[in-house]
PDB file of C-alpha atoms in Angstrom:
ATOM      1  CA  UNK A   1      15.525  13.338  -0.165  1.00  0.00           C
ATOM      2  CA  UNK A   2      11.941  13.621  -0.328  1.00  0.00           C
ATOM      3  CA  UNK A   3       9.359  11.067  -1.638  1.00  0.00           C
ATOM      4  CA  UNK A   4       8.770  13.200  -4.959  1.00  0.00           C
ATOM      5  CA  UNK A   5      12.342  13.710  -6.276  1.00  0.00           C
ATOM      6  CA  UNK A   6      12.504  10.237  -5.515  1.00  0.00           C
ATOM      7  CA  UNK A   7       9.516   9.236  -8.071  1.00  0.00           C
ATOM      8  CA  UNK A   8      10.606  11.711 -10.478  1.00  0.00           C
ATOM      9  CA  UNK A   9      14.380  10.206 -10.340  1.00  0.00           C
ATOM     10  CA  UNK A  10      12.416   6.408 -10.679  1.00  0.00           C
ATOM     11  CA  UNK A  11      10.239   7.764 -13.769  1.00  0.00           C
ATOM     12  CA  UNK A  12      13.532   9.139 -15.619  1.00  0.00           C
ATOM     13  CA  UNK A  13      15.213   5.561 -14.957  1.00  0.00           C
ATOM     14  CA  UNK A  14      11.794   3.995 -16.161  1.00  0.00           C
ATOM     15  CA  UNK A  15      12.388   6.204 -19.564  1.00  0.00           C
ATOM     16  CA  UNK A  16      15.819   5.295 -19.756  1.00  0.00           C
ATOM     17  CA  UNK A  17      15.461   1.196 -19.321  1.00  0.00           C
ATOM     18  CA  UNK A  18      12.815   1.656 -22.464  1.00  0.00           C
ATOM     19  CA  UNK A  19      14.808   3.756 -24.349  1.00  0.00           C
ATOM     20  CA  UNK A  20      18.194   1.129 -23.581  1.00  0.00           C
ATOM     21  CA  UNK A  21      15.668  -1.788 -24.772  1.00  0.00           C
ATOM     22  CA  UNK A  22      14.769   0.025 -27.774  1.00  0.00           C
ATOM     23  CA  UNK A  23      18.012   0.956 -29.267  1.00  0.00           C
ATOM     24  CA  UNK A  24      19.110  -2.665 -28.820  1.00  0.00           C
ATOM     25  CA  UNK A  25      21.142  -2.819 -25.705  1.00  0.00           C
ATOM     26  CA  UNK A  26      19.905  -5.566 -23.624  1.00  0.00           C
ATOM     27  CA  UNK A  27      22.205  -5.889 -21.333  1.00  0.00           C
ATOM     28  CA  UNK A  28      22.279  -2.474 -19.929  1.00  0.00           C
ATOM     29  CA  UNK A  29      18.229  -2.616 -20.232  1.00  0.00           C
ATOM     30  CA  UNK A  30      18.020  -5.551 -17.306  1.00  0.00           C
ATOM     31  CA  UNK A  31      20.583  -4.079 -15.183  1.00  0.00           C
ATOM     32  CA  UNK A  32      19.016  -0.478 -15.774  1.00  0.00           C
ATOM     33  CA  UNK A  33      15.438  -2.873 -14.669  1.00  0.00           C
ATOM     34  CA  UNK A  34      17.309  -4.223 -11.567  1.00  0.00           C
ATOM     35  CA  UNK A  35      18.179  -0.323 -10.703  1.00  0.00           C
ATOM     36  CA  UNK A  36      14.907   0.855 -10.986  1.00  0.00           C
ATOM     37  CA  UNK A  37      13.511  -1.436  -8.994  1.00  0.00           C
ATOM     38  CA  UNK A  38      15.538  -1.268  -6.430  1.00  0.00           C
ATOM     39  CA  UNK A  39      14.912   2.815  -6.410  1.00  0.00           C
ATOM     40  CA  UNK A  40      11.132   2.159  -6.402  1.00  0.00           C
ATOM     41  CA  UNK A  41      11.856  -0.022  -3.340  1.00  0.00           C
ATOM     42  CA  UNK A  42      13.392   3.033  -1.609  1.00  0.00           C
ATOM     43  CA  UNK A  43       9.995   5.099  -2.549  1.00  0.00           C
ATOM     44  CA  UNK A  44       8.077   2.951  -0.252  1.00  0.00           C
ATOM     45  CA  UNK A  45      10.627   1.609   2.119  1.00  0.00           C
ATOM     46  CA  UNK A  46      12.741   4.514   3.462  1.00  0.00           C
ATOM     47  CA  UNK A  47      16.548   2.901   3.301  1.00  0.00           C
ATOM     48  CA  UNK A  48      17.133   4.744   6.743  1.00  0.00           C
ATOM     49  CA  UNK A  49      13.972   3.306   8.542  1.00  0.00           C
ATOM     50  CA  UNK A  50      15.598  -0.244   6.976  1.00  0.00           C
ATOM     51  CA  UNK A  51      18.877   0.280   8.341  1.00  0.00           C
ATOM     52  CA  UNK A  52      17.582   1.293  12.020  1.00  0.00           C
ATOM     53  CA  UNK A  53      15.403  -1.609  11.993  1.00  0.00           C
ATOM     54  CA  UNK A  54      18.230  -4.279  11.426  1.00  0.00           C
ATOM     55  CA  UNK A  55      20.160  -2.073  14.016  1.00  0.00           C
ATOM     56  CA  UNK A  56      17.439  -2.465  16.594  1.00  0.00           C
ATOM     57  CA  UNK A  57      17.216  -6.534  15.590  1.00  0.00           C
ATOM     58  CA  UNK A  58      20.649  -7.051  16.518  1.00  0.00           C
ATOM     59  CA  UNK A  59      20.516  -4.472  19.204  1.00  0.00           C
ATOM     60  CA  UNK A  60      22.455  -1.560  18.580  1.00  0.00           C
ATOM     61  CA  UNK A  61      20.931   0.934  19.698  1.00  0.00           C
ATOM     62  CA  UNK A  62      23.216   3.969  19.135  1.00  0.00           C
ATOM     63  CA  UNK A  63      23.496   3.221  15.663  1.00  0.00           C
ATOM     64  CA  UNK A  64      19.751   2.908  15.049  1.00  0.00           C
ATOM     65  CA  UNK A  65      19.652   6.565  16.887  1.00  0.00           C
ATOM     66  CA  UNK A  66      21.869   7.881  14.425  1.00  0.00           C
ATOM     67  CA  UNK A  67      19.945   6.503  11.014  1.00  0.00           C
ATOM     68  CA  UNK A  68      17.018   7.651  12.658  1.00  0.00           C
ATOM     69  CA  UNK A  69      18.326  11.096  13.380  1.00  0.00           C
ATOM     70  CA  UNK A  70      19.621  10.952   9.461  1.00  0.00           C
ATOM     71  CA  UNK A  71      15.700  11.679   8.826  1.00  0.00           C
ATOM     72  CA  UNK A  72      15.130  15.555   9.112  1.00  0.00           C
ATOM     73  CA  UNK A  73      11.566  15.967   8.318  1.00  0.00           C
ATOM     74  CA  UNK A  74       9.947  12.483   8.598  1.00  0.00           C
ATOM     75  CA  UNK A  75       6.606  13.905   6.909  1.00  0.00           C
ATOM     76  CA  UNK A  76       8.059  14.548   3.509  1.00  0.00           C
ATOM     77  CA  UNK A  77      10.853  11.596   3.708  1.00  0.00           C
ATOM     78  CA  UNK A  78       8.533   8.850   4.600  1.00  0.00           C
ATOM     79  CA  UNK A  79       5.300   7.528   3.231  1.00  0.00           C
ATOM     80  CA  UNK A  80       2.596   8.096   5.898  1.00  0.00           C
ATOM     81  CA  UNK A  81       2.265   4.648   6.336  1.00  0.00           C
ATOM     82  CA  UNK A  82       5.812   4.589   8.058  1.00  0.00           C
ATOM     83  CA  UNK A  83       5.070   7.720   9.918  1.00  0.00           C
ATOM     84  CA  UNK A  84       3.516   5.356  13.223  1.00  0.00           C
ATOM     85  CA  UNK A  85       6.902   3.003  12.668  1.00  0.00           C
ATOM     86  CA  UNK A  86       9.269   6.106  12.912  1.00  0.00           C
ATOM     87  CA  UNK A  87       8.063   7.214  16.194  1.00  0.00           C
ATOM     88  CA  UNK A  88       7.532   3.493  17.428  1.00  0.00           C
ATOM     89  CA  UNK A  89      11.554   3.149  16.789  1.00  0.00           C
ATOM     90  CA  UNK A  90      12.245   6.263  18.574  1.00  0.00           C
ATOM     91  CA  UNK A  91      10.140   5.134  21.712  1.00  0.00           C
ATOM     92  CA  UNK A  92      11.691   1.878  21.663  1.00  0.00           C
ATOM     93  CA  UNK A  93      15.479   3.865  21.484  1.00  0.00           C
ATOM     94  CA  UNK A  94      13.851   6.269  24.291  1.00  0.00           C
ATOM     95  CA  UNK A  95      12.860   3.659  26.257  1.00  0.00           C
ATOM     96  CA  UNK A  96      16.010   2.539  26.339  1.00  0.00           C
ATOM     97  CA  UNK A  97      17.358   5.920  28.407  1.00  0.00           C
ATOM     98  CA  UNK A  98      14.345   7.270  30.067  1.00  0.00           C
ATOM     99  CA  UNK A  99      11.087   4.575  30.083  1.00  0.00           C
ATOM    100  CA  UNK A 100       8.655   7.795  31.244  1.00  0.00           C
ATOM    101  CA  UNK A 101       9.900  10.120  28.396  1.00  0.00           C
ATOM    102  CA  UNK A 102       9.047   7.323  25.991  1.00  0.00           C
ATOM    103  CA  UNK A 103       5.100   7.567  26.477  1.00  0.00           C
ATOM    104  CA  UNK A 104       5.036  10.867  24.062  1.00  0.00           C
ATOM    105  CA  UNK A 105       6.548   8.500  20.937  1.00  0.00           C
ATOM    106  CA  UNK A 106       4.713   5.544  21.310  1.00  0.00           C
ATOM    107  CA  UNK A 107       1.114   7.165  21.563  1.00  0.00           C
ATOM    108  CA  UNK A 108       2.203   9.623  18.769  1.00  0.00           C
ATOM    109  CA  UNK A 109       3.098   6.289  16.812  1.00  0.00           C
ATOM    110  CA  UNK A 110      -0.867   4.738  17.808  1.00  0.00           C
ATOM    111  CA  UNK A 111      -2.346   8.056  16.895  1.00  0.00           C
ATOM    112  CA  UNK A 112      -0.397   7.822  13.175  1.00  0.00           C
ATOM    113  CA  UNK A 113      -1.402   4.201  12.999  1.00  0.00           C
ATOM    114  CA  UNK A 114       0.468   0.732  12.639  1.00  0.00           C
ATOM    115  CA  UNK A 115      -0.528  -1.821  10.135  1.00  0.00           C
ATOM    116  CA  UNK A 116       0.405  -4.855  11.724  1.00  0.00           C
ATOM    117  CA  UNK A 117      -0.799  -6.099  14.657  1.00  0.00           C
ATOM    118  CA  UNK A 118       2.124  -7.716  16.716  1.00  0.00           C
ATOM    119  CA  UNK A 119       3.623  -3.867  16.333  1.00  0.00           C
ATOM    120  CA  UNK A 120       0.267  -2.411  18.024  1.00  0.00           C
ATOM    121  CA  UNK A 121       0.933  -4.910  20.682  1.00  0.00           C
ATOM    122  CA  UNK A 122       4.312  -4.011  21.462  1.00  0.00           C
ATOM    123  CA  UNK A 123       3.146  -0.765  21.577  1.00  0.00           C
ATOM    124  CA  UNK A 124       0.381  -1.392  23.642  1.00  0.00           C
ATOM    125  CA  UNK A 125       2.698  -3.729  25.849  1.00  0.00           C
ATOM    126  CA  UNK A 126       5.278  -0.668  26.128  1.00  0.00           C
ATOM    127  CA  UNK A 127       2.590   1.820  27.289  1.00  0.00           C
ATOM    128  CA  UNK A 128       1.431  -0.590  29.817  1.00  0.00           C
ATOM    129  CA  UNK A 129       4.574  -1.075  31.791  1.00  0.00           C
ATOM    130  CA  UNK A 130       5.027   2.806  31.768  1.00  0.00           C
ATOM    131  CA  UNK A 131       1.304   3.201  33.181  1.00  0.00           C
ATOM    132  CA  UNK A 132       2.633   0.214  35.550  1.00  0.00           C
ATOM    133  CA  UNK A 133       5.621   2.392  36.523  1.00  0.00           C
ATOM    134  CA  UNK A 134       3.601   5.455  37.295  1.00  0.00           C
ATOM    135  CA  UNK A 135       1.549   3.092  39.733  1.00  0.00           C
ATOM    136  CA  UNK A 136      -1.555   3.514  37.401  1.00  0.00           C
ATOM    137  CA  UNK A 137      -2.917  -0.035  37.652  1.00  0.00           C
ATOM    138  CA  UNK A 138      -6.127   0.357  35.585  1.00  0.00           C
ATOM    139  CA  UNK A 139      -4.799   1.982  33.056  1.00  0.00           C
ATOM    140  CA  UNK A 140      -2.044  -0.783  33.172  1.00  0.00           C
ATOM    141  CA  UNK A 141      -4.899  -3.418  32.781  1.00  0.00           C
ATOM    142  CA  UNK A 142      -6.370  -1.733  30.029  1.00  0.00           C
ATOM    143  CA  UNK A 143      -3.629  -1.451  27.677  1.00  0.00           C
ATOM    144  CA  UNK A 144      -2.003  -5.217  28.498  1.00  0.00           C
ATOM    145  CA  UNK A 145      -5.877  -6.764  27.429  1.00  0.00           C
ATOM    146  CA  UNK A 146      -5.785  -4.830  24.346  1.00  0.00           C
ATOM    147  CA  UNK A 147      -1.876  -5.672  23.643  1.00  0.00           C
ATOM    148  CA  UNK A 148      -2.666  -9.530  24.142  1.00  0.00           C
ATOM    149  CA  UNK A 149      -6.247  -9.113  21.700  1.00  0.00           C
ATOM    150  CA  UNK A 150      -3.785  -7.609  19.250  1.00  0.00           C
ATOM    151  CA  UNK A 151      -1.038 -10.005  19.370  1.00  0.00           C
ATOM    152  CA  UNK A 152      -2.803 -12.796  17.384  1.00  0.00           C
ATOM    153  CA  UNK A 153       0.213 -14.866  16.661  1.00  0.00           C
ATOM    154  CA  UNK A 154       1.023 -14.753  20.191  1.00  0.00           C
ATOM    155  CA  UNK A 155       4.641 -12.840  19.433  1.00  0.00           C
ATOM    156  CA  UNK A 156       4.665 -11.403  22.793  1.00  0.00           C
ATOM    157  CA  UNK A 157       2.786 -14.091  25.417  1.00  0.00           C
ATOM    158  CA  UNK A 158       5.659 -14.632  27.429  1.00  0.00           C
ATOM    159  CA  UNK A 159       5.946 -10.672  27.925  1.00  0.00           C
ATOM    160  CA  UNK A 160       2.339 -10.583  28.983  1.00  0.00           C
ATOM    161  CA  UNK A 161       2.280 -13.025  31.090  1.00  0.00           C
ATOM    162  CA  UNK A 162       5.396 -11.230  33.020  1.00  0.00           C
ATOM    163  CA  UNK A 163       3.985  -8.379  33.214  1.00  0.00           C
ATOM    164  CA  UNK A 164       0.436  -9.577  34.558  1.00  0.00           C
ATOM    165  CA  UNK A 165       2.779 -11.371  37.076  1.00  0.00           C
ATOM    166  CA  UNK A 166       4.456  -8.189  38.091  1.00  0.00           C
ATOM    167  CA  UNK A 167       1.210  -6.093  38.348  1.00  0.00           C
ATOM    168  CA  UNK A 168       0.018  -8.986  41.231  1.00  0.00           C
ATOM    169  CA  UNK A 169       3.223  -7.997  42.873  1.00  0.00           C
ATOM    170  CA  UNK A 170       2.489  -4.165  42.672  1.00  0.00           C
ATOM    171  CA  UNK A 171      -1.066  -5.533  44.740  1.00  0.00           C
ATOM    172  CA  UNK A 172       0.911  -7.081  47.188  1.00  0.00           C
ATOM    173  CA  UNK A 173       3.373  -4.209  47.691  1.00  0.00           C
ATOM    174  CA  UNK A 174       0.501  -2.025  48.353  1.00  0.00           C
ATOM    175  CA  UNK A 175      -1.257  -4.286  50.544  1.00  0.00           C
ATOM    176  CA  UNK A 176       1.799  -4.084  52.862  1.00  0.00           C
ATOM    177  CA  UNK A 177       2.170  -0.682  52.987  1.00  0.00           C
ATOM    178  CA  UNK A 178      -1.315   0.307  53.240  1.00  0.00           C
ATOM    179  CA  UNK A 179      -1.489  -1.472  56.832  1.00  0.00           C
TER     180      UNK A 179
END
């Protein structure tokens, strides 16, 4: 359902909680407030993009796939501030399968934008380890100093710090089989 039958449906239910508190029926006029909240909610935060998150926090992939599938035309169904977040959860499910086919969603999701930080850095942090897997160690470098300046609350540290580690062992490998 797209973003403007959902604010028309919210501006009826608006109309009807007055018109319940007006003719006297109080009860029905906070649980008609508690519903139109709650639909206002879904305005800004798309209940699929909700449900594919949790699924991704408690790892379940497929079923984050299929909510996020469950959004035909992300454009209309989404605010565009969730436009960057829908096609960082499809590089992260990607990634999953096929690490070098998820490059295409997460620089789609930094060219649409992300609002916080610690997302840009996983972003950033993703994008680095599939530059370090096509043995492009600048570009590697790049993107892991800009995912540790944007990871201010030092979410992802550890993740860094592993990958640095790794990208001294990519030296080394080439150093032995350049001789």
């Amino acid at each position: 359902m797209s973003n403007l039958v959902r604010i028309i449906i919210c501006s009826l239910l608006i109309v009807g909680t007055v018109a319940l508190f007006w003719f006297g029926h109080w009860g029905w006029g906070i649980l008609a407030i508690l519903i139109t909240i709650l639909a206002w909610v879904t305005v800004f935060f798309n209940e699929k993009m909700l449900l594919a998150q949790w699924f991704l926090r408690k790892e379940r992939m497929d079923k984050a796939e299929v909510w996020l599938k469950k959004i035909n035309n992300y454009e209309t169904e989404l605010i565009s501030a969730q436009h960057g977040y829908y096609h960082m959860l499809l590089g992260l499910i990607e990634s999953q399968r096929a690490p070098l086919q998820s490059e295409k969603f997460f620089k789609k999701a930094l060219a649409l934008g992300l609002h916080m930080d610690h997302s840009v850095a996983l972003t950033k942090l993703s994008l680095a380890g599939i530059a370090m897997a096509k043995r492009n160690k600048r570009e590697a470098e790049k993107l892991l100093a800009e995912a540790k300046k944007a990871d201010k609350n030092k979410l992802l540290e550890e993740q860094i710090k592993l990958m640095k580690s790794q990208m001294g062992m990519m030296d080394k490998q080439q150093f032995r089989y350049s001789r």
